[in-house]
Coordinates of C-alpha atoms and ligand atoms in Angstrom, one line a residue:
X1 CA 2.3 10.0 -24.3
X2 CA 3.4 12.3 -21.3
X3 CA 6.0 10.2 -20.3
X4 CA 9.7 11.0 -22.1
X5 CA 12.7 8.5 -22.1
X6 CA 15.7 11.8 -22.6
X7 CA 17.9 11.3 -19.9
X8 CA 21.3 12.6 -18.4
X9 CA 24.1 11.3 -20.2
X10 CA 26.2 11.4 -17.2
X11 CA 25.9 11.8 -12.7
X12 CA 27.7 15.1 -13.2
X13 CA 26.5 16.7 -16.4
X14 CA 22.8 16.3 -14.2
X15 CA 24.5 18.1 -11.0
X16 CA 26.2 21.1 -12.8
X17 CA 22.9 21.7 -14.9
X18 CA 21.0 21.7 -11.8
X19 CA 23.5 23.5 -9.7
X20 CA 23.5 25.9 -12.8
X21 CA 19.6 26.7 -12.3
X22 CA 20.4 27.2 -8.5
X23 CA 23.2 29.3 -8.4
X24 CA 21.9 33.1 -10.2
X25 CA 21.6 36.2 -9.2
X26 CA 20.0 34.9 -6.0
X27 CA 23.3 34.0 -5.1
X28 CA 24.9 37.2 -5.9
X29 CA 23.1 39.7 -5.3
X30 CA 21.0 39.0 -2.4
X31 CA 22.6 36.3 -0.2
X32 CA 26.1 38.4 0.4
X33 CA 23.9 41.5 1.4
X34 CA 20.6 39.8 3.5
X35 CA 23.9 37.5 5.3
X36 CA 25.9 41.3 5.7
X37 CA 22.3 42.6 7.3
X38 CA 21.3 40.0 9.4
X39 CA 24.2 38.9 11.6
X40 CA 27.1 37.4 9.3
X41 CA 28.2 33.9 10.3
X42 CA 25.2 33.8 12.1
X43 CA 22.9 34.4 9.3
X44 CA 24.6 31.4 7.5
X45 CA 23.7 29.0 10.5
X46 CA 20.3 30.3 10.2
X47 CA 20.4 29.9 6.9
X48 CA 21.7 26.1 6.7
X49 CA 18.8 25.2 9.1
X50 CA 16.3 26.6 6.8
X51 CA 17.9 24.7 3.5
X52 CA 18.1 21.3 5.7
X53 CA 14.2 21.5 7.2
X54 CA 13.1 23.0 3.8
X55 CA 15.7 23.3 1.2
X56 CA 16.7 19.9 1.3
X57 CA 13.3 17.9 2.2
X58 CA 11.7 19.7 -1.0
X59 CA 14.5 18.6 -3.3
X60 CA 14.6 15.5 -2.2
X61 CA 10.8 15.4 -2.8
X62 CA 10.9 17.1 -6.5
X63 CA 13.8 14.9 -7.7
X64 CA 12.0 11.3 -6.7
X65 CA 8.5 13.1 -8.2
X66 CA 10.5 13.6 -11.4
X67 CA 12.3 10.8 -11.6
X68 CA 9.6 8.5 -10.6
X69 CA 7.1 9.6 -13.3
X70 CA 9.6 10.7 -15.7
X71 CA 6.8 13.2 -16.7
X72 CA 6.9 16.9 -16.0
X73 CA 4.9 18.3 -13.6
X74 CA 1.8 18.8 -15.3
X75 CA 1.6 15.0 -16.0
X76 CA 3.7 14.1 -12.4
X77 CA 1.1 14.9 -10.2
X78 CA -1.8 13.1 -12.2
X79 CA 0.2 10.2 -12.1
X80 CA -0.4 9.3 -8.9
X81 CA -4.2 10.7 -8.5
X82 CA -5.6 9.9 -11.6
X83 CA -8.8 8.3 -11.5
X84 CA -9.2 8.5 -7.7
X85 CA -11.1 10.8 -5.5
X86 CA -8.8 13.9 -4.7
X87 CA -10.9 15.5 -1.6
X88 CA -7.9 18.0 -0.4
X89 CA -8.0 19.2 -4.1
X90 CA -12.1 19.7 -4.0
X91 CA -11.8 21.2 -0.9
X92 CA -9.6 23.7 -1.1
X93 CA -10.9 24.6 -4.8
X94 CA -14.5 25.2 -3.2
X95 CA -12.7 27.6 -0.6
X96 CA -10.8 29.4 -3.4
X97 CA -14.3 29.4 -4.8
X98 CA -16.0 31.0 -2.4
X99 CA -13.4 33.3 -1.6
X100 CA -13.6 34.6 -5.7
X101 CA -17.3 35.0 -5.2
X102 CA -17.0 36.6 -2.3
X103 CA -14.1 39.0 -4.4
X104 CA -17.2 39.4 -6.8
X105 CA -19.1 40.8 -4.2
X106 CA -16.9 43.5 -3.0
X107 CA -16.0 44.3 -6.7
X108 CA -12.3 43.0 -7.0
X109 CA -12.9 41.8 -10.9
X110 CA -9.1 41.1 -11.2
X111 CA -9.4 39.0 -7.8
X112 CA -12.2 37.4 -8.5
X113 CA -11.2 36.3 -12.0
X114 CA -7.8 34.3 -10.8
X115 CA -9.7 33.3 -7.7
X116 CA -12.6 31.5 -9.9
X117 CA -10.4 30.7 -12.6
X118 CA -8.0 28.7 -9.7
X119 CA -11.2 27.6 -8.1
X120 CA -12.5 25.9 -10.6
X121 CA -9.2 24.1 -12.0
X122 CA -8.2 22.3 -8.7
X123 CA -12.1 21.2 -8.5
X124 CA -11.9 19.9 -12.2
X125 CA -8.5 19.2 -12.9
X126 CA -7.3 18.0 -8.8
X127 CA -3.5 17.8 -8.6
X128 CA -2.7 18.6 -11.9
X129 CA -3.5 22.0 -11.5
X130 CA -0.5 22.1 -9.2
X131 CA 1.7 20.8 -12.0
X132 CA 1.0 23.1 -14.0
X133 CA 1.0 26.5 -12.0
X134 CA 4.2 24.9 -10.7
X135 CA 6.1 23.7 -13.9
X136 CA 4.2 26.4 -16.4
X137 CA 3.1 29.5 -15.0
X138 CA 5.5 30.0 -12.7
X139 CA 8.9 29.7 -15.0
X140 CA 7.1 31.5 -17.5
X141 CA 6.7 34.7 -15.3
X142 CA 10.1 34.6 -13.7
X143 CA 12.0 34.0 -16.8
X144 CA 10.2 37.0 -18.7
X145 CA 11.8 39.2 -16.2
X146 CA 14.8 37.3 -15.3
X147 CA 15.9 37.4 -19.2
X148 CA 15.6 41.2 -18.3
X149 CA 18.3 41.2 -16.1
X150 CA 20.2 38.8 -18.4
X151 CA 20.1 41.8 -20.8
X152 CA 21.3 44.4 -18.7
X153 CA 24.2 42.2 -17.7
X154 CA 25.2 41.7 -21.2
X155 CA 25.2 45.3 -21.4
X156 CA 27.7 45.5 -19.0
X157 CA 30.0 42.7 -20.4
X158 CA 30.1 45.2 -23.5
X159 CA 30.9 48.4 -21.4
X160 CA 33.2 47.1 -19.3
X161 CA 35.6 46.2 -22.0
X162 CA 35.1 49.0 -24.1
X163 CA 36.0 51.1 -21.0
X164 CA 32.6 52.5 -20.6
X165 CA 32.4 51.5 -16.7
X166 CA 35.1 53.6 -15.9
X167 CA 33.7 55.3 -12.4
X168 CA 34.9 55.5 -9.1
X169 CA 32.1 56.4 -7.6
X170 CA 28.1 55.0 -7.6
X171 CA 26.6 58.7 -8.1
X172 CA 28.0 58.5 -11.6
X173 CA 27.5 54.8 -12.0
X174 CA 23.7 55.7 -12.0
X175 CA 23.9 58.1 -15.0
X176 CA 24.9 55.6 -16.8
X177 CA 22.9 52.6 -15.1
X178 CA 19.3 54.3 -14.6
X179 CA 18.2 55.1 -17.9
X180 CA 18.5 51.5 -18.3
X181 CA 16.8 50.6 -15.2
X182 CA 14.0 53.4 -16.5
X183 CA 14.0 52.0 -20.5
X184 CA 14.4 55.8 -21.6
X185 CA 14.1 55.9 -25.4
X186 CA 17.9 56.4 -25.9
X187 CA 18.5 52.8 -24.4
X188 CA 15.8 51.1 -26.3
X189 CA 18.3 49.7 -29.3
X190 CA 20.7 48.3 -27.1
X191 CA 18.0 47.4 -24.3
X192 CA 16.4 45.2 -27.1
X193 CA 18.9 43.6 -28.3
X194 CA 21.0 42.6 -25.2
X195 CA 17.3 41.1 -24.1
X196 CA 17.1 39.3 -27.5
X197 CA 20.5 38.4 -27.2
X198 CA 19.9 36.7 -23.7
X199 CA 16.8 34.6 -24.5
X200 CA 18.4 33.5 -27.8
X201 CA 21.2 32.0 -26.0
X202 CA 19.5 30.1 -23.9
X203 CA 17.0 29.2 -26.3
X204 CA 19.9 27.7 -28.2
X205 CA 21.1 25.3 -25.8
X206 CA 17.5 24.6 -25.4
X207 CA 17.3 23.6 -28.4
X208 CA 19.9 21.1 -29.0
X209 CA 18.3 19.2 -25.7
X210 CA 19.0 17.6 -22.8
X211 CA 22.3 16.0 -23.0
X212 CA 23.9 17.6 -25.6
X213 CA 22.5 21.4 -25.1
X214 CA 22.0 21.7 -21.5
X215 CA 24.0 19.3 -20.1
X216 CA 27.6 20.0 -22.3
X217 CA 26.6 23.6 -21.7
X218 CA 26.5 23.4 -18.5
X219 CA 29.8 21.3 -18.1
X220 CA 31.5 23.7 -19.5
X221 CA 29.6 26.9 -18.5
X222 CA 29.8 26.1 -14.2
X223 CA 33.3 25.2 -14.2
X224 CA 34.3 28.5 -16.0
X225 CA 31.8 30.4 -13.5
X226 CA 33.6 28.8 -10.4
X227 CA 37.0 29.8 -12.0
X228 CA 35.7 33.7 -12.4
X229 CA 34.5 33.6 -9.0
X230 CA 37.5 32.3 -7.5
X231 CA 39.4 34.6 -9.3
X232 CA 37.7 37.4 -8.0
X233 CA 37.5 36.3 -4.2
X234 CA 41.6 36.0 -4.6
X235 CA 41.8 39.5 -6.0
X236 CA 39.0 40.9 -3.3
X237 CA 41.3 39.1 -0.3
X238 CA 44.4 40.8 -1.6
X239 CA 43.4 43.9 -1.5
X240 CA 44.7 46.3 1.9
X241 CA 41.2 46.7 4.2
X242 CA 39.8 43.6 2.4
X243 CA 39.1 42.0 6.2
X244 CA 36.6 44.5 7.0
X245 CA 34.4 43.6 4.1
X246 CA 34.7 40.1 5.7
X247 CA 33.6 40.8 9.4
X248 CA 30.6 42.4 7.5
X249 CA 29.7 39.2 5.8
X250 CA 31.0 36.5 7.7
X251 CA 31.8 37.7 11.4
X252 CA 28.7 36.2 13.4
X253 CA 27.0 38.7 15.4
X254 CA 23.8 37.0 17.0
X255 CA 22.4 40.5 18.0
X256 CA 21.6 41.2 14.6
X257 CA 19.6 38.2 13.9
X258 CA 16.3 39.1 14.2
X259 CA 13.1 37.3 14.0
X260 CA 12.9 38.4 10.6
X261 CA 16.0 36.6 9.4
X262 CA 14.3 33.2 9.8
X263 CA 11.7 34.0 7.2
X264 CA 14.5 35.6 4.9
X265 CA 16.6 32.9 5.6
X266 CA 13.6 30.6 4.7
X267 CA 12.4 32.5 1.4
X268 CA 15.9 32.8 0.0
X269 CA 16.3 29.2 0.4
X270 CA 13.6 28.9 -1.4
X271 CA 14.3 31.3 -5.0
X272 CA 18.2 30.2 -4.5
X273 CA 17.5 26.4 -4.9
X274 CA 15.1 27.2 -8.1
X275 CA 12.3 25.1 -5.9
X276 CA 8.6 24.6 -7.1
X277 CA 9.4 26.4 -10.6
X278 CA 8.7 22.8 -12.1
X279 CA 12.8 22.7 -12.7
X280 CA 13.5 20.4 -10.3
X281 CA 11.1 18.1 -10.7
X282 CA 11.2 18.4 -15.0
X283 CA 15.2 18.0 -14.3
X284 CA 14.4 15.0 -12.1
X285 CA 12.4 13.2 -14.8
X286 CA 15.3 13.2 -17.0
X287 CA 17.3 11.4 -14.1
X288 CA 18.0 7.2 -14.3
X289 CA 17.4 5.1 -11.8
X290 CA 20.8 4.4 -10.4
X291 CA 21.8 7.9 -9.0
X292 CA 21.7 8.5 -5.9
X293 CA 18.7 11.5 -5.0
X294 CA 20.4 12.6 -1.8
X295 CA 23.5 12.8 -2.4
X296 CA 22.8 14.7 -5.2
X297 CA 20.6 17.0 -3.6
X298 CA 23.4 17.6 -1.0
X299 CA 26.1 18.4 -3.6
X300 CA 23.7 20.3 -5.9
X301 CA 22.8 22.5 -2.4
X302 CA 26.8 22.5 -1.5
X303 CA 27.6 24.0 -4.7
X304 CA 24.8 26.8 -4.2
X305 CA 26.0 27.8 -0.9
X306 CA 29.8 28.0 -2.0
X307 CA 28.9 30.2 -4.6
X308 CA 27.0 32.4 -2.5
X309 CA 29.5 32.7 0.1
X310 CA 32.4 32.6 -2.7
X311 CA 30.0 35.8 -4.1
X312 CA 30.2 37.4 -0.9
X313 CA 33.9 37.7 0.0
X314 CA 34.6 38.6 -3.5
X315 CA 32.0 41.3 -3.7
X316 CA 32.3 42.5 0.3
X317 CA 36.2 42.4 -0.1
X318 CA 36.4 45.0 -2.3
X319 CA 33.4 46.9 -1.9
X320 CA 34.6 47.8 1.9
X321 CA 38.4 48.0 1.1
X322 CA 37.2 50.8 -1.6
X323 CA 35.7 52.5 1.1
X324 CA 31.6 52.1 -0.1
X325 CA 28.7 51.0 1.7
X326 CA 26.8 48.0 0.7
X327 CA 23.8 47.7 -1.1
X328 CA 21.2 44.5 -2.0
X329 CA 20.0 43.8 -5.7
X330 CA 20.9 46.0 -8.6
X331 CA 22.0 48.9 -6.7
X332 CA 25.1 46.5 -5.4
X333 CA 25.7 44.5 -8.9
X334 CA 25.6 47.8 -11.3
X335 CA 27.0 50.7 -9.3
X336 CA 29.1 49.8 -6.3
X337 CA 30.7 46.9 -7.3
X338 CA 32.1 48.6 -10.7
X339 CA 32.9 51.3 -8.7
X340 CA 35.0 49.6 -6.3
X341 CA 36.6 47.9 -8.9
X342 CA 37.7 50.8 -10.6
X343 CA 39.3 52.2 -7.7
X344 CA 41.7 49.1 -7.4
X345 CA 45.3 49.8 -7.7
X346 CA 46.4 49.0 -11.1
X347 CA 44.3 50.7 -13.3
X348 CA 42.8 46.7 -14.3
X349 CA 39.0 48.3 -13.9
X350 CA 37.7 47.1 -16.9
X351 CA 38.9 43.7 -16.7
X352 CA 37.8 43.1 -13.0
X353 CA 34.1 44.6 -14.3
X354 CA 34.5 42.7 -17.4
X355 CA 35.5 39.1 -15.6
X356 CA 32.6 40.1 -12.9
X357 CA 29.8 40.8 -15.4
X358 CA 30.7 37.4 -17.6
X359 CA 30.4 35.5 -14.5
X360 CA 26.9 37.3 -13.7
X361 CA 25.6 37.0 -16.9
X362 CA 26.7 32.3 -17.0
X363 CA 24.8 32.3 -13.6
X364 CA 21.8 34.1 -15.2
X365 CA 22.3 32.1 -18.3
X366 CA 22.1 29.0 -16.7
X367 CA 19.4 29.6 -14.5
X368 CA 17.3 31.0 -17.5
X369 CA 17.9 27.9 -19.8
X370 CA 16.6 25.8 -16.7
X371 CA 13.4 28.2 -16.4
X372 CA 12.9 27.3 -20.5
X373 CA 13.5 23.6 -20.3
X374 CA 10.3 23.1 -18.3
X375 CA 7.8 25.0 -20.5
X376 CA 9.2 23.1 -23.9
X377 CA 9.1 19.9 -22.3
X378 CA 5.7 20.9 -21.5
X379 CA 4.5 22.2 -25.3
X380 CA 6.2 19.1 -26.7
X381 CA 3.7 17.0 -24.8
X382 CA 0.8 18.9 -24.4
X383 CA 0.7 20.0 -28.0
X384 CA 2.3 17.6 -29.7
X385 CA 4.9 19.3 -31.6
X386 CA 8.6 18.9 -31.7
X387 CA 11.4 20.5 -29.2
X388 CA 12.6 22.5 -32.2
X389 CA 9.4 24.3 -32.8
X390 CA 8.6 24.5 -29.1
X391 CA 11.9 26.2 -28.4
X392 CA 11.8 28.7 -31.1
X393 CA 8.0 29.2 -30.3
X394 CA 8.6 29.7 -26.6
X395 CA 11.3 31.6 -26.8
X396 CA 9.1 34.6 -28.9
X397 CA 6.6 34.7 -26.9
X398 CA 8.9 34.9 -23.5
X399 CA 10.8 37.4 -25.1
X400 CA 7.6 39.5 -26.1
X401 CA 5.4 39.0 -22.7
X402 CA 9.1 39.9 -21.4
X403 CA 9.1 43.3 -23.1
X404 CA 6.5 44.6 -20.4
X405 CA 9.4 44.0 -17.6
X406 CA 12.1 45.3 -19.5
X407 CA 9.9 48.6 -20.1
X408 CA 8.3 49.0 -16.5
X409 CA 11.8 48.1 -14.8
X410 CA 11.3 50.7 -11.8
X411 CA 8.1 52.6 -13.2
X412 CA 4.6 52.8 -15.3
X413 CA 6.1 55.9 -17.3
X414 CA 6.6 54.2 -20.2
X415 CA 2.9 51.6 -20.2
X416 CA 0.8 54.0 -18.7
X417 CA -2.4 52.0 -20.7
X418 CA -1.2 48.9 -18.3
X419 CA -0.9 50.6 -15.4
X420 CA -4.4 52.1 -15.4
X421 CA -5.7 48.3 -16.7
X422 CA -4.2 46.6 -14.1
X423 CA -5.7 49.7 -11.4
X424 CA -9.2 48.7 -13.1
X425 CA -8.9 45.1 -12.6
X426 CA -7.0 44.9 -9.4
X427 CA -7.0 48.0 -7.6
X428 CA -3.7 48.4 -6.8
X429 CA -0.3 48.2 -9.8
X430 CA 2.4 48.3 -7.2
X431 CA 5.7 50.0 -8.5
X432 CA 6.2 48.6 -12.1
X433 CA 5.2 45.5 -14.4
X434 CA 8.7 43.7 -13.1
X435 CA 7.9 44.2 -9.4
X436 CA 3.9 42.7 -9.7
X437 CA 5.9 39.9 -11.7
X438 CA 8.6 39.0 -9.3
X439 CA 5.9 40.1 -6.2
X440 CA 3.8 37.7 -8.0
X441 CA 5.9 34.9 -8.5
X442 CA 8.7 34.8 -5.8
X443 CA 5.9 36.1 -2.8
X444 CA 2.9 33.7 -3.9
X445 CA 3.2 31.1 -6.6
X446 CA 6.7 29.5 -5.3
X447 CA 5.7 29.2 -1.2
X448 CA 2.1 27.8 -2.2
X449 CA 4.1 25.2 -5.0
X450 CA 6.3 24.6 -2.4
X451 CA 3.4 24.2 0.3
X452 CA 1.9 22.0 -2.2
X453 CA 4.6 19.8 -3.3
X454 CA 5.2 19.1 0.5
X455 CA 1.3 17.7 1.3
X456 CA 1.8 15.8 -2.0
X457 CA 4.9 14.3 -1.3
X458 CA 3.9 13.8 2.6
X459 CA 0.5 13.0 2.6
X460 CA -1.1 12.3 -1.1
X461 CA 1.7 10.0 -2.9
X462 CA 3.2 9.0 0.3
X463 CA 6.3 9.1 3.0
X464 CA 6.5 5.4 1.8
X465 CA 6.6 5.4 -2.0
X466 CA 8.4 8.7 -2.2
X467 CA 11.0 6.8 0.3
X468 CA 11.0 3.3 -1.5
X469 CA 12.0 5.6 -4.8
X470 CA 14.7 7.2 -3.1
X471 CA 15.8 3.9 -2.3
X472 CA 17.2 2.9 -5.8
X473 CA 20.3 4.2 -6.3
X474 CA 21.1 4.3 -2.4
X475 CA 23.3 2.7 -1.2
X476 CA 21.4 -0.1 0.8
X477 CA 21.2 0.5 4.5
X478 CA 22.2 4.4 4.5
X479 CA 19.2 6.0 4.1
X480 CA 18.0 3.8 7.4
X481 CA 21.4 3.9 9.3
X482 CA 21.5 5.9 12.8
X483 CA 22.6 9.3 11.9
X484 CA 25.4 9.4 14.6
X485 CA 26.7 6.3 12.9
X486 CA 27.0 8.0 9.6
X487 CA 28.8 10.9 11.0
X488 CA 31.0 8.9 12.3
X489 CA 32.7 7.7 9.2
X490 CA 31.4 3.4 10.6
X491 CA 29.8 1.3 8.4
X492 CA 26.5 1.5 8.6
X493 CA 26.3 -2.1 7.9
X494 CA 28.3 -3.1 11.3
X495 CA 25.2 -1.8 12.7
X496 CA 22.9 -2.9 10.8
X497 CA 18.8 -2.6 12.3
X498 CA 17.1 0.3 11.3
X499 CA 17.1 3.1 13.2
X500 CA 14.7 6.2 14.3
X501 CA 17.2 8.8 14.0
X502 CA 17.7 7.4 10.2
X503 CA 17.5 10.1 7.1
X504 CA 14.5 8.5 6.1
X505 CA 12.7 8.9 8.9
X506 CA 13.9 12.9 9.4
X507 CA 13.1 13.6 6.0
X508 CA 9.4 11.8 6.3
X509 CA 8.7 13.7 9.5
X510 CA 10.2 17.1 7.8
X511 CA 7.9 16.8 4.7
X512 CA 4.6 16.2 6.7
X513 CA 5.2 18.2 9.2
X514 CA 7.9 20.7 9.6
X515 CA 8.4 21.8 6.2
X516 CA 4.6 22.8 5.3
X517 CA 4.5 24.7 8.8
X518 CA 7.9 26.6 8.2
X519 CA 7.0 27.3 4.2
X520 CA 3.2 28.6 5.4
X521 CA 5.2 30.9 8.1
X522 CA 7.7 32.1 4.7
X523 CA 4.5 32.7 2.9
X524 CA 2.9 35.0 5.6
X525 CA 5.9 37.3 5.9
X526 CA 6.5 37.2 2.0
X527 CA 2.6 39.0 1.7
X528 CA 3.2 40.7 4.9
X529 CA 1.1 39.1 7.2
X530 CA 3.8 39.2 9.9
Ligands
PFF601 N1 17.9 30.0 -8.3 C1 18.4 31.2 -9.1 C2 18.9 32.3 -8.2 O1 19.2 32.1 -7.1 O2 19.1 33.4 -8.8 C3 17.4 31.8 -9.9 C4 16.2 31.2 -10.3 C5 16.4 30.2 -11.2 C6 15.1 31.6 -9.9 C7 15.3 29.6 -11.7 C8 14.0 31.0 -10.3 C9 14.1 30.0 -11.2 F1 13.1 29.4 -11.6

């Protein structure tokens, strides 16, 4: 039986635990520094346009999928195609075919292998293929190198309070941080376990399920996050100089805004919302049938954004009143920000570090138990075996496959015999085991989820079901009220016909047509096509 009757206990123990998955190091890391980069306040408005044509639409989307079927996504999509003639499916498998033979012919093995493999699964298997590269493939790369990173920030935690972080400026930061990044021998131990450590946590909440694991985790675990992070912005504002840390971020500056910052803007909506990794649609199924699915999308995507921008004024704050120069991704998270902490008046250092690392390392955690959630749910039902077994199971094997990240971080050096394997089947290795991973994942399994999961919902199960399921648990006449009428505060009701400019019908004509035309242009730019 695919189907599963766990459910929510409660509205908000479901919009913290998803909010949880959204907000991670997506949040911190990249948002302040892509916003600082590509025009501030500008940036954001960018930004908000790119969550509501395909942040929002795909949420929407996943969430009815989910709670419709109550299945995860390997089961979702069948549910609707089962039985019946799926010609987009055949079609595009015989391309993906043709395209692995043709990979054959001018001796790509590696290419020709997924292509075929691919190829032959949509023609076989139709929609559910989708489900599955979506809800199982997908998680199960990112969260063998996110739980990487979850390790390092654990780390950090540690060094922080045992005074270990104590630089002032990011050349020495890197003596300490590198020979993490580069898994030199001399970091192996603690490498290994702070990794262990990670995945073991959230396999823990995993384990004791869905209301009492994830979601009192997560009640407890988001609030505490918002606290740190509020904390942090209030000491970042305080400090003298703090306000030109926040002209970087925030001040909009529409010169910077570049063509470019669309398909940033566009992509990061995309990793930051956790869509097509199977989450939200697996977190959907567990939903009842009286919340409301826009609403909650809107909060769930509120919270996201305030912790971005809440990220940003507390990390740009200090960073430019300490007199450094920003940085995106690690660089920012492991060697400026300590060092501009460490420089603040009052000699607190380690417990600014120390407050900044624990808040990194709940936003990783609770991303990271939202990447597990899918693949047990999956093992229970596909292999018949209990969520016990299927979290401590799971768990290893993430852990082990995640051993390759966490030991070609930045390089090969350390799995030369992969390197030259992956040269034999596919040419080219790229940088390290974590990059192909992430490359792999964030540039070309979530836009072509996402570009799937918008035909689905827009074209294959319908604008009209996937409406009437939105439906329950709306109030009745919002989702067809005038939209000027529900910005003005009337009741919808007073006016009651329904109208054009409803959110239904802006959310039907974004799903069929403007979401899968802005997520194929994200795609493009993600493998460098433009
Ligand atoms: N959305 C999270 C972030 O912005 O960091 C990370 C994330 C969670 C990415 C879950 C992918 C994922 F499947």
């Amino acid at each position: 039986m695919e189907q599963h009757n766990e459910k929510w206990g409660s509205r908000w123990g479901f919009l913290l635990a998803t909010a949880g998955s959204a907000i991670g190091l997506g949040n911190i890391w990249k948002f302040p520094y892509i916003t600082g980069n590509n025009g501030g306040a500008a940036f954001v408005c960018v930004y908000l346009l790119a969550i509501l044509f395909v942040g929002l639409p795909l949420m929407i989307a996943e969430l009815s999928l989910g709670r419709a079927t109550a299945c995860h996504p390997a089961w979702a999509f069948d549910k609707f195609t089962k039985g019946q003639k799926t010609p987009l499916a055949g079609f595009v498998g015989t391309l993906i075919i043709i395209s692995g033979l043709l990979m054959v012919f001018f001796r790509c093995p590696g290419h020709a292998i997924l292509l075929l493999t691919l190829g032959i699964f949509l023609c076989l298997k139709g929609w559910k293929t989708v489900g599955v590269i979506t809800g199982v493939l997908a998680p199960f790369i990112i969260i063998s190198y996110y739980g990487v990173i979850g390790g390092w920030t654990i780390i950090y935690v540690f060094k922080s309070f045992a005074g270990e972080l104590n630089f002032a400026d990011p050349a020495q930061g890197k003596l300490i941080f590198e020979p993490i990044l580069n898994a030199e021998k001399s970091t192996w131990g603690i490498l290994l376990s702070a990794h262990f450590a990670f995945v073991a946590a959230a396999a823990v909440v995993v384990f004791f399920g869905v209301q009492n694991g994830i979601e009192k985790s997560s009640k407890v675990l988001m609030p505490m996050l918002f606290i740190l992070l509020g904390a942090l912005v209030l000491r970042g504002i305080s400090l003298p100089g703090a306000s030109k840390g926040l002209k970087f971020f925030l001040s909009p500056d529409f010169s910077a805004l570049r063509p470019e910052s669309v398909l940033i803007a566009m992509g990061q909506a995309f990793f930051t919302l956790s869509l097509a990794m199977g989450i939200t649609t697996t977190y959907g199924s567990y939903l009842k049938r009286d919340v409301n699915i826009v609403q909650s999308a809107l909060t769930i995507i509120g919270l996201d954004t305030l912790a971005a921008v809440m990220a940003g004024i507390a990390v740009f704050s200090s960073v430019f009143a300490m007199g450094f120069d920003p940085a995106q991704g690690p660089g920012l998270v492991y060697m400026i920000v300590p060092s501009a902490f460490n420089k603040v008046p009052g000699n607190l250092g380690w417990l600014w570090n120390g407050l900044f690392f624990i808040m990194l390392t709940i936003a990783a955690l609770t991303s990271l138990i939202s990447l597990l959630e899918p693949l047990v749910n999956f093992a229970v039902r596909q292999f018949k075996i209990s969520r016990h077994l299927a979290v401590i199971l799971f768990s290893l094997v993430i852990y082990l496959f995640g051993l390759l990240s966490a030991f070609s971080c930045a390089n090969w050096k350390n799995l030369p015999w992969l390197e030259k394997l992956i040269k034999d089947f596919f040419k080219d290795a790229g940088p390290s085991f974590f990059e192909l991973s992430d490359s792999f994942a964030s540039n070309w399994m979530l836009p072509l989820g996402g570009l799937a999961i918008a035909i689905f919902a827009g074209w294959i199960w319908g604008t009209k079901r996937v409406i009437k399921e939105v439906r329950r648990g709306t109030r009745s006449g919002l989702l067809d009220a005038n939209i000027l009428v529900l910005l003005t505060g009337l009741d919808p009701r007073d006016y009651a016909r329904k109208s054009l400019f409803s959110p239904a019908v802006f959310w039907a004509v974004s799903i069929r047509w403007i979401t899968p035309v802005l997520v194929v242009f994200a795609f493009l730019y993600c493998i460098g096509v433009i």
